[in-house]
Amino acid sequence: MTLLAVEDLVIEVPGGRAVDGASFTIEPGEVLGVIGESGAGKSLTGAAVIGLLPAGARMSAGRILLDGERIDDLHEEDWEDLRGKRISAMFQDPATALDPLRCIGAQLNETLNAHHPMIEKVRRERVGDWLDAVGLPRERMRAYPHELSGGMRQRLALALALCPAPELLVADEPTTALDAPLRVQVAALMRRLAGRQRTAVLLISHDLHTVAAAADRVAVMYAGRIVESGPAEAVLRAPAHPYTAALLAGLPGVGPRRARLPAIPGAMPLPGTRPDGCAFHPRCARVAPRCRREAPTLAPGTAACFYPLTAQAAHG
Amino acid sequence: MTIARLVLWRLLQAVPVLLLVAALAFALEMVAGDPVTASLGPDATAAQRAAAVAQLGLDDPLPLRYLRFVGAALRGDLGVSTRLARPVGGLIAERLPATVELAGVAFVLSLAIGIGGGAYAAVRRRARSTRLLLLASLFGVSLPTFLTGTLLILIFAATLRVLPSFGRGEVVALGGWTTGLLTGSGWAALVLPALTLAAFQSALLLRLVRDGMIVALDSEFVRFARARGLSHGVVLRHALANALTPVVAAAAVQLGTLVAFSVVTETVFQWPGLGQLLVESVATADEPVIAAYLMLVALLFVAINLAADLLCLAIDPRLRVAPAGGA
């Protein structure tokens, strides 16, 4: 049974719709990578799933279902029961994500205790296990966040987000603040630890290496909509949507060399300035008259494009 | 160890400050004032005056006299009040309890109102009660103390007649300390002056705590704490701890100010404390008392700031790695 279903999600910000009818699903234990440029609405989508939309953003249409039950209309008290235990999240900046005043062991201990009360001795053992799991020495239990490197902090954040054993982890740009060599390492660690306890992951990133290292499936987001989705390997190797192809082309080592396009000209439309037809048409090298009039829709496992680069339904 | 080094460093820094204040006090007492006339009266003969000058060492060079002044102060000899002809140390010891109790109660009151109200105003940011609270705090920071005090007297003492408007009530002597905290009339007398003194401080703290708390509540670590399901109460507690770190330093200065500048409040309520002693001494140009008061206040500020530094170190581990005396 589908774990998470996001249906026709619309999120409004001052100025217009930042997310404009996004739909996707995640199966239990699956890692879905959502990629796209900044401003595509990826982070707002993740924030809506964890029920922590920033002030000023409002979900105005659509549904979010967890195990078939709506969670987008929950009250804050009900969210408190849900968060951690069933859905957890981690964010971009490891420098500010941890309480600077308390040592890392205490923060792990507190998070474990909030969801799975157990006797002190067992809990301390579990804290040590989690530090082991993310490659931090047990002896550093008493260390404070400022004494750790950025990579260590983000690995600790991973432990904090995963230790309640949630069914779903929303990981919003978890590797963006890290140096390039660390990104793949943290992404792979996330995949391994989440897989170990069957936690599904909504991995939001504009770093394709991160997504390639962790995701089972990929959804490409552009101007508030999903424009292509499919198995990670297939999408990254043979993109169908010209936008996906353009994203991959900007990247050495991932994607098809033969399909290399010049850097994507122009900029993604801001909320409220979406053009008629396909939102990508002003920037698309393959634009045709139909693209300016009609908006293509996304059928499962395909690209929302009238003239895809590969045959429709290639991703199955 | 870092903390020991910091304490030592701060104490060393305090020495020149205190010496400078002592120099000011010395200048006030020995140079601006006229100790000979003060001790002999205006009708003394020239011979009497010369003898007094020699006896007091007033012929000696200024640096020597300054050192002698500092040495005497260190031994607790603060001179003799020209107005009351009594040792200044005794006078101050007599008045200190009233001021300390008033400032202490006002401080606790302003912490409770400031932290509680500030946290409430940050959590219930848009509530009507919050707007009311902020309006009240605006009055608190903008009304001058003498006006607040007078208004309180007008309402609670003159019109409603429920609280006394002056004095300390009944006091109980405990060793060398007199306290009003053990009698009903003592507490009743304390209410209005403590409220007056706390009004400005609590309003200021309230605004500081509110601003800090709003920043903390919007911070990433609070968002992450909520995202992994920590309860509302736990999250608020951690946010408050983070919001309070910068408030500690401000609160420390406040405490010093409460003691040092309770002058106005003590005058309005005829509170028999140091502030009133200072006003009386200024009116009669009683330089030794003024000088001693000056040094006492400087010492107080040094001590309170040191305590605040140590408290900050205890709260915030990030400060513990900085080199002593460093940023």
XYZ file of C-alpha atoms in Angstrom:
643
model
C 0.000 0.000 0.000
C 1.181 3.466 -0.863
C 2.763 5.200 2.131
C 2.527 8.820 1.051
C 0.298 10.263 -1.630
C 0.465 13.937 -2.546
C -2.451 14.848 -4.824
C -2.743 18.071 -6.814
C -0.948 20.034 -4.119
C -1.235 23.820 -4.414
C 0.747 26.095 -2.113
C 0.247 29.818 -2.317
C 2.816 32.385 -1.282
C 2.497 36.153 -1.504
C 2.752 36.716 -5.256
C 1.111 33.538 -6.458
C 1.267 29.766 -6.546
C 4.690 28.393 -5.656
C 3.441 24.817 -5.912
C 0.842 24.442 -8.622
C -0.744 21.018 -8.735
C 2.079 18.664 -7.784
C 1.243 14.978 -7.425
C 3.449 12.035 -6.480
C 3.487 8.933 -4.304
C 6.032 7.128 -2.171
C 5.883 3.427 -1.358
C 6.996 2.056 2.030
C 10.772 1.969 2.281
C 11.234 3.756 -1.022
C 13.555 6.711 -1.595
C 12.031 9.305 -3.903
C 14.408 12.008 -5.084
C 12.769 15.310 -6.015
C 15.068 17.424 -8.146
C 14.809 20.844 -9.759
C 16.253 24.334 -9.591
C 15.832 26.535 -6.511
C 12.363 28.059 -6.454
C 10.697 25.088 -8.124
C 8.605 24.492 -4.986
C 10.492 21.421 -3.756
C 11.125 22.648 -0.217
C 7.590 24.002 0.210
C 6.256 20.611 -0.858
C 8.443 18.933 1.763
C 7.356 21.472 4.385
C 3.696 20.746 3.616
C 4.294 17.007 4.042
C 5.791 17.513 7.518
C 3.148 20.131 8.390
C 5.638 22.954 8.911
C 4.902 25.434 6.135
C 6.659 28.739 6.783
C 4.625 31.804 7.738
C 3.143 33.335 4.603
C 2.815 30.053 2.715
C -0.593 28.389 2.618
C -1.780 25.101 1.209
C -4.869 26.105 -0.735
C -5.801 22.924 -2.616
C -4.964 19.255 -2.920
C -4.571 16.450 -0.429
C -1.725 14.775 1.419
C -2.386 11.220 2.568
C -0.284 9.061 4.852
C -1.312 5.406 4.729
C -4.516 6.524 3.092
C -5.438 9.051 5.784
C -5.435 12.795 5.258
C -2.792 14.621 7.217
C -2.932 18.051 5.577
C -5.884 19.197 7.696
C -4.571 18.051 11.082
C -4.473 20.315 14.125
C -1.116 21.148 15.614
C -1.712 18.819 18.598
C -2.351 15.880 16.265
C 0.742 16.769 14.276
C 2.764 16.489 17.478
C 1.716 12.840 17.782
C 2.580 12.198 14.160
C 5.940 13.913 13.871
C 9.005 11.926 14.743
C 7.166 8.663 15.193
C 5.620 8.484 11.695
C 7.065 11.377 9.701
C 10.340 13.010 10.530
C 12.410 15.609 8.704
C 15.877 17.034 8.389
C 16.923 20.261 6.733
C 19.668 21.959 4.835
C 21.907 23.764 7.282
C 23.654 21.597 9.859
C 25.193 24.705 11.441
C 21.861 25.945 12.772
C 19.809 22.744 13.050
C 21.111 21.695 16.463
C 20.515 23.287 19.852
C 23.852 25.032 20.504
C 23.452 24.861 24.286
C 23.211 21.106 24.798
C 25.623 18.279 24.114
C 24.841 15.909 21.280
C 24.230 12.907 23.520
C 21.556 14.833 25.409
C 19.813 15.789 22.179
C 19.771 12.185 20.929
C 18.696 10.965 24.339
C 15.830 13.444 24.454
C 14.594 12.550 20.976
C 14.699 8.821 21.715
C 12.902 9.358 24.991
C 10.173 11.457 23.411
C 9.066 8.547 21.272
C 10.254 5.362 22.888
C 10.490 5.704 26.660
C 12.952 3.188 28.011
C 15.137 2.844 31.043
C 18.103 5.173 31.246
C 20.747 2.479 30.794
C 19.183 1.072 27.640
C 18.666 4.532 26.280
C 22.296 5.484 26.793
C 23.250 2.339 24.912
C 20.917 3.342 22.073
C 22.468 6.817 21.951
C 25.861 5.149 21.549
C 24.505 2.849 18.847
C 23.202 5.791 16.857
C 26.496 7.639 17.156
C 28.212 4.478 15.873
C 25.730 4.204 13.041
C 26.514 7.679 11.734
C 30.247 7.306 12.310
C 30.688 9.535 15.348
C 32.827 8.112 18.163
C 30.804 7.199 21.265
C 33.220 9.177 23.415
C 31.963 12.343 21.758
C 28.566 11.960 23.397
C 29.390 14.961 25.583
C 30.578 17.117 22.688
C 28.648 20.261 21.760
C 27.466 20.961 18.206
C 29.994 23.753 17.693
C 32.805 21.275 18.334
C 31.782 19.162 15.322
C 32.502 19.687 11.639
C 29.697 20.396 9.180
C 29.688 16.826 7.918
C 29.583 15.409 11.452
C 26.717 17.723 12.365
C 24.693 16.663 9.368
C 25.318 12.996 10.150
C 24.158 13.687 13.693
C 21.054 15.418 12.313
C 20.443 12.278 10.276
C 20.623 10.182 13.441
C 18.278 12.576 15.241
C 15.749 12.487 12.417
C 15.876 8.707 11.997
C 16.135 7.540 15.610
C 12.365 7.659 16.273
C 12.120 5.063 13.427
C 9.609 7.017 11.326
C 7.836 5.547 8.328
C 8.828 8.562 6.248
C 11.762 10.961 6.375
C 11.527 14.287 4.583
C 15.143 15.225 3.814
C 15.182 18.783 2.487
C 18.518 19.509 0.782
C 20.378 17.395 3.353
C 23.703 17.612 1.528
C 23.564 21.082 0.001
C 25.589 22.774 2.733
C 28.352 20.149 2.545
C 31.483 19.985 0.420
C 31.047 17.991 -2.776
C 32.946 14.846 -1.669
C 30.854 14.613 1.508
C 27.546 14.850 -0.315
C 27.536 11.411 -1.848
C 28.878 9.953 1.387
C 26.041 11.436 3.498
C 23.464 10.539 0.845
C 24.637 6.913 0.776
C 24.630 6.784 4.591
C 21.088 8.104 4.618
C 19.997 5.465 2.147
C 21.626 2.689 4.151
C 20.257 3.747 7.563
C 16.769 4.464 6.228
C 16.737 1.157 4.359
C 17.848 -0.706 7.488
C 14.672 0.295 9.330
C 12.403 0.510 6.254
C 12.006 4.291 6.485
C 10.885 5.785 3.182
C 12.584 9.037 2.186
C 11.347 12.109 0.363
C 14.768 13.371 -0.693
C 14.667 16.941 -1.930
C 17.836 18.150 -3.591
C 19.115 20.157 -6.473
C 22.318 18.160 -6.326
C 22.011 15.325 -8.821
C 24.959 13.402 -7.363
C 23.107 13.225 -4.052
C 19.953 11.983 -5.721
C 21.858 9.513 -7.885
C 23.528 8.093 -4.768
C 20.344 7.588 -2.771
C 17.135 7.558 -4.783
C 15.132 4.588 -6.107
C 12.874 6.864 -8.049
C 13.172 10.450 -9.235
C 10.600 13.195 -9.722
C 11.647 16.349 -11.545
C 9.958 19.540 -10.434
C 9.649 22.696 -12.507
C 7.675 25.836 -11.638
C 5.610 24.068 -8.994
C 4.766 20.920 -10.947
C 6.268 17.483 -11.427
C 7.356 17.350 -15.078
C 8.917 13.900 -15.162
C 9.160 10.893 -12.907
C 10.430 7.367 -13.091
C 13.101 4.975 -11.805
C 16.197 6.937 -10.838
C 18.516 5.056 -13.134
C 16.267 5.393 -16.179
C 15.519 9.093 -15.684
C 19.130 10.016 -15.001
C 20.432 7.922 -17.915
C 17.788 8.694 -20.500
C 15.709 11.737 -19.535
C 12.486 12.238 -21.460
C 11.728 15.852 -20.550
C 13.910 18.525 -22.154
C 14.177 20.226 -18.772
C 15.549 17.085 -17.106
C 17.990 16.688 -19.963
C 19.099 20.287 -19.565
C 19.599 19.808 -15.812
C 21.694 16.704 -16.388
C 23.696 18.355 -19.122
C 25.024 20.895 -16.675
C 26.603 18.114 -14.693
C 29.785 16.121 -15.347
C 29.621 12.407 -14.726
C 25.875 11.963 -14.557
C 23.548 11.629 -17.519
C 23.967 11.072 -21.231
C 26.920 12.781 -22.856
C 25.323 12.624 -26.271
C 22.353 14.693 -25.115
C 24.495 17.500 -23.760
C 22.729 20.810 -24.140
C 24.063 24.266 -23.563
C 23.350 25.797 -20.091
C 19.621 26.381 -19.719
C 18.904 29.868 -21.031
C 16.506 32.136 -19.158
C 15.125 31.640 -15.654
C 12.324 29.670 -14.095
C 9.111 31.743 -13.848
C 8.391 33.203 -10.420
C 5.132 32.319 -8.655
C 2.317 34.180 -10.382
C 4.164 34.599 -13.687
C 3.648 31.124 -15.124
C 3.337 31.441 -18.917
C 0.485 29.883 -20.898
C 1.011 26.370 -22.162
C 4.027 24.447 -20.923
C 5.798 26.454 -18.201
C 9.174 25.465 -19.655
C 8.466 26.549 -23.232
C 10.250 29.954 -23.091
C 13.479 28.158 -22.223
C 13.022 24.992 -24.239
C 15.174 24.211 -27.274
C 12.462 21.918 -28.676
C 9.588 24.359 -28.344
C 6.746 24.041 -30.877
C 3.545 26.092 -31.358
C 1.471 23.567 -29.395
C 3.728 24.069 -26.329
C 2.698 27.745 -26.138
C -1.033 26.981 -26.158
C -1.520 23.785 -24.231
C -0.106 22.573 -20.937
C 1.058 18.962 -21.124
C 0.006 16.646 -18.301
C 2.027 13.990 -16.559
C 0.976 10.402 -16.905
C 2.615 8.010 -14.414
C 6.148 7.079 -15.391
C 6.449 9.616 -18.167
C 7.333 13.221 -18.853
C 4.906 16.127 -19.085
C 6.015 17.004 -22.597
C 4.481 16.837 -26.076
C 7.840 16.152 -27.673
C 9.830 14.016 -25.218
C 13.416 13.053 -25.883
C 12.714 9.372 -25.436
C 9.597 7.411 -26.342
C 6.636 7.937 -24.028
C 6.350 5.456 -21.187
C 10.011 4.576 -21.610
C 10.426 4.665 -17.827
C 7.536 2.251 -17.203
C 41.512 26.136 33.005
C 39.649 28.639 30.914
C 37.139 29.701 33.543
C 39.777 30.338 36.193
C 41.739 32.352 33.663
C 38.683 34.371 32.761
C 37.931 35.201 36.386
C 41.529 36.223 36.952
C 41.550 38.306 33.784
C 38.315 40.085 34.702
C 39.610 40.823 38.200
C 42.801 42.258 36.720
C 40.739 44.383 34.363
C 38.699 45.610 37.313
C 41.755 46.954 39.157
C 42.397 50.005 36.934
C 38.668 50.731 36.797
C 38.397 50.733 40.561
C 41.590 52.779 40.925
C 40.204 55.337 38.518
C 36.939 55.583 40.400
C 38.914 55.890 43.626
C 40.855 58.753 42.046
C 37.588 60.499 41.236
C 36.355 59.927 44.762
C 39.659 61.184 46.137
C 39.498 64.280 43.993
C 35.981 64.928 45.195
C 36.772 64.453 48.848
C 40.247 65.961 49.199
C 40.421 68.541 46.470
C 36.911 69.791 45.792
C 35.962 69.546 49.441
C 37.650 71.336 52.331
C 38.458 68.759 54.989
C 39.947 71.353 57.332
C 36.869 73.524 57.490
C 34.825 70.354 57.593
C 36.552 69.088 60.706
C 37.214 72.405 62.534
C 34.300 74.533 61.433
C 34.531 77.970 59.787
C 35.620 79.815 62.930
C 39.007 78.096 63.441
C 42.149 80.218 63.804
C 44.993 80.109 61.320
C 47.174 78.207 63.810
C 44.476 75.599 64.370
C 44.077 75.218 60.648
C 47.822 74.785 60.114
C 47.957 72.134 62.833
C 45.049 70.293 61.254
C 46.695 70.446 57.833
C 49.848 68.909 59.261
C 47.911 66.280 61.212
C 45.801 65.219 58.222
C 48.874 65.111 55.988
C 47.403 67.664 53.618
C 50.853 69.126 52.907
C 52.055 65.880 51.335
C 52.241 65.554 47.540
C 48.959 64.506 45.892
C 50.105 61.036 44.741
C 51.089 60.157 48.286
C 47.784 61.384 49.635
C 45.973 59.377 46.968
C 47.820 56.200 47.934
C 47.016 56.834 51.571
C 43.354 57.309 50.608
C 43.261 54.031 48.680
C 45.032 52.193 51.491
C 42.529 53.462 54.035
C 39.616 52.490 51.787
C 41.062 48.994 51.413
C 41.166 48.671 55.189
C 37.504 49.732 55.311
C 38.294 53.233 56.592
C 36.140 55.452 54.412
C 36.550 58.628 56.396
C 34.112 60.476 58.613
C 30.881 62.072 57.518
C 31.176 65.841 57.804
C 27.435 66.165 58.321
C 26.882 63.496 60.967
C 30.444 63.224 62.353
C 30.231 59.434 62.176
C 32.400 56.918 60.278
C 31.098 56.554 56.720
C 31.456 52.756 56.765
C 28.973 52.470 59.616
C 26.536 54.840 57.916
C 26.582 52.778 54.746
C 26.281 49.464 56.584
C 23.215 50.881 58.309
C 21.519 51.917 55.054
C 22.641 49.020 52.867
C 19.990 46.437 53.932
C 17.071 48.690 52.929
C 18.466 49.269 49.457
C 19.537 45.660 48.904
C 16.112 44.362 49.897
C 14.309 46.884 47.732
C 16.555 46.245 44.723
C 16.494 42.482 45.273
C 12.712 42.265 45.378
C 12.428 44.623 42.402
C 14.947 42.484 40.492
C 13.117 39.226 41.132
C 9.870 40.935 40.196
C 11.289 42.314 36.963
C 12.808 38.922 36.044
C 9.467 37.201 36.600
C 7.504 39.791 34.642
C 10.177 40.233 31.981
C 10.852 36.567 31.239
C 7.293 35.325 31.722
C 5.724 38.203 29.830
C 8.370 38.206 27.106
C 8.021 34.480 26.453
C 4.227 34.787 26.415
C 4.337 37.713 23.999
C 6.593 35.732 21.652
C 4.552 32.527 21.735
C 1.147 34.207 21.433
C 2.478 36.765 19.005
C -0.846 37.980 17.670
C -3.090 37.589 20.703
C -4.975 40.627 22.009
C -3.504 40.038 25.470
C -0.050 40.305 23.917
C -0.819 43.662 22.378
C -2.060 44.853 25.758
C 1.118 43.584 27.397
C 3.307 45.374 24.869
C 1.341 48.576 25.332
C 1.848 48.318 29.092
C 5.571 47.713 28.573
C 5.715 50.811 26.391
C 4.375 52.803 29.343
C 6.893 51.021 31.554
C 9.881 52.107 29.485
C 8.650 55.606 28.778
C 7.206 56.822 32.095
C 9.854 58.399 34.309
C 10.303 56.657 37.646
C 9.180 59.582 39.783
C 5.921 59.736 37.845
C 5.295 55.991 38.156
C 5.952 56.216 41.887
C 3.752 59.247 42.345
C 0.922 57.660 40.371
C 1.137 54.468 42.445
C 1.041 56.515 45.646
C -1.931 58.459 44.326
C -3.859 55.283 43.530
C -2.934 52.795 46.242
C -1.950 55.032 49.161
C -3.918 58.259 48.781
C -7.130 57.047 47.106
C -7.552 53.366 47.976
C -5.565 53.629 51.216
C -4.464 49.991 51.050
C -0.688 50.422 51.116
C 1.675 52.794 52.917
C 3.328 55.500 50.840
C 6.563 55.942 52.775
C 9.070 54.268 55.062
C 10.078 50.650 55.531
C 7.473 49.458 58.007
C 8.602 47.368 60.941
C 12.059 45.907 60.607
C 13.734 43.033 62.438
C 17.435 43.083 63.262
C 19.407 39.971 62.334
C 22.955 40.510 63.497
C 24.105 43.647 61.693
C 21.343 43.371 59.109
C 17.878 44.872 59.411
C 15.195 43.207 57.384
C 11.671 44.187 56.495
C 11.004 40.832 54.885
C 9.854 39.212 58.121
C 6.994 41.533 59.004
C 3.670 42.182 57.349
C 4.123 45.926 57.483
C 7.600 45.498 56.019
C 6.214 43.684 52.985
C 3.325 46.146 52.673
C 5.791 49.030 52.650
C 7.908 47.254 50.055
C 5.157 46.731 47.474
C 4.877 50.202 45.961
C 8.586 51.118 45.843
C 9.495 47.677 44.449
C 6.813 47.991 41.760
C 8.043 51.469 40.906
C 11.650 50.365 40.678
C 10.727 47.231 38.720
C 8.447 48.983 36.224
C 11.128 50.191 33.860
C 13.358 47.138 34.269
C 10.634 44.579 33.698
C 9.300 46.428 30.659
C 12.788 46.558 29.163
C 13.484 42.887 29.927
C 10.084 41.918 28.553
C 10.929 43.486 25.217
C 14.420 41.942 25.136
C 13.107 38.471 25.997
C 10.273 38.763 23.477
C 12.631 39.717 20.649
C 15.105 36.959 21.540
C 12.330 34.403 21.863
C 10.825 35.316 18.483
C 14.222 34.805 16.849
C 14.676 31.506 18.704
C 11.213 30.250 17.781
C 11.851 30.996 14.117
C 15.268 29.362 14.182
C 16.211 26.190 12.378
C 16.905 24.194 15.487
C 13.368 24.790 16.772
C 11.990 23.767 13.381
C 14.110 20.611 13.432
C 13.082 19.864 17.023
C 9.421 20.117 16.012
C 10.033 18.063 12.867
C 11.334 15.138 14.891
C 8.364 15.292 17.220
C 9.616 16.903 20.429
C 6.663 18.177 22.428
C 5.609 21.804 22.421
C 6.683 22.317 26.027
C 10.153 20.855 25.486
C 10.672 22.955 22.371
C 9.604 26.126 24.196
C 12.009 25.403 27.029
C 14.976 25.018 24.671
C 13.968 28.109 22.729
C 13.741 30.112 25.961
C 17.187 28.968 27.098
C 18.600 30.195 23.800
C 16.665 33.448 24.004
C 17.922 34.147 27.525
C 21.649 33.873 26.867
C 21.949 37.429 25.536
C 19.515 38.691 28.178
C 21.778 37.662 31.057
C 24.268 40.455 30.379
C 21.484 43.015 30.085
C 19.840 41.783 33.277
C 23.143 42.095 35.139
C 23.530 45.719 34.179
C 19.915 46.163 35.268
C 20.636 44.776 38.717
C 23.530 47.159 39.155
C 21.329 49.997 38.009
C 18.599 49.003 40.430
C 20.950 49.343 43.391
C 22.889 52.335 42.156
C 20.018 54.413 40.901
C 17.291 53.613 43.347
C 17.876 57.240 44.329
C 14.682 58.534 42.744
C 12.487 55.747 44.060
C 13.940 56.025 47.545
C 13.316 59.764 47.531
C 9.716 59.438 46.352
C 8.926 56.793 48.997
C 11.266 58.155 51.700
C 12.888 54.747 51.768
C 15.754 54.815 54.299
C 18.367 53.334 51.973
C 21.611 54.321 50.273
C 19.857 56.412 47.647
C 18.331 58.625 50.264
C 21.646 58.832 52.108
C 23.252 59.985 48.856
C 20.633 62.676 48.284
C 21.051 63.972 51.839
C 24.823 63.930 51.461
C 24.798 65.786 48.171
C 22.493 68.426 49.624
C 24.912 69.071 52.489
C 28.124 68.542 50.470
C 29.103 65.602 52.655
C 32.009 64.592 50.397
C 33.313 61.513 52.264
C 29.895 59.840 51.988
C 29.544 60.720 48.309
C 33.040 59.401 47.609
C 32.371 56.154 49.449
C 29.064 55.714 47.611
C 30.837 56.202 44.313
C 33.386 53.491 45.085
C 30.753 51.114 46.417
C 28.711 51.406 43.239
C 31.792 50.809 41.079
C 32.639 47.695 43.098
C 29.076 46.500 42.780
C 29.094 46.840 39.001
C 32.380 44.967 38.720
C 31.082 42.129 40.902
C 27.745 41.844 39.122
C 29.319 41.847 35.692
C 31.738 39.144 36.725
C 28.847 37.056 38.007
C 26.992 37.614 34.721
C 30.037 36.519 32.721
C 30.268 33.329 34.742
C 26.558 32.689 34.307
C 26.866 33.131 30.534
C 29.748 30.657 30.525
C 27.654 28.160 32.440
C 24.774 28.508 29.981
C 26.551 28.715 26.649
C 29.236 26.139 25.818
C 30.304 28.136 22.759
C 31.800 30.821 25.012
C 33.905 28.268 26.860
C 36.208 27.650 23.910
C 37.047 31.328 23.383
C 40.369 32.362 24.900
C 40.045 34.174 28.211
C 39.288 37.825 27.682
C 38.723 37.171 23.999
C 35.559 37.770 22.046
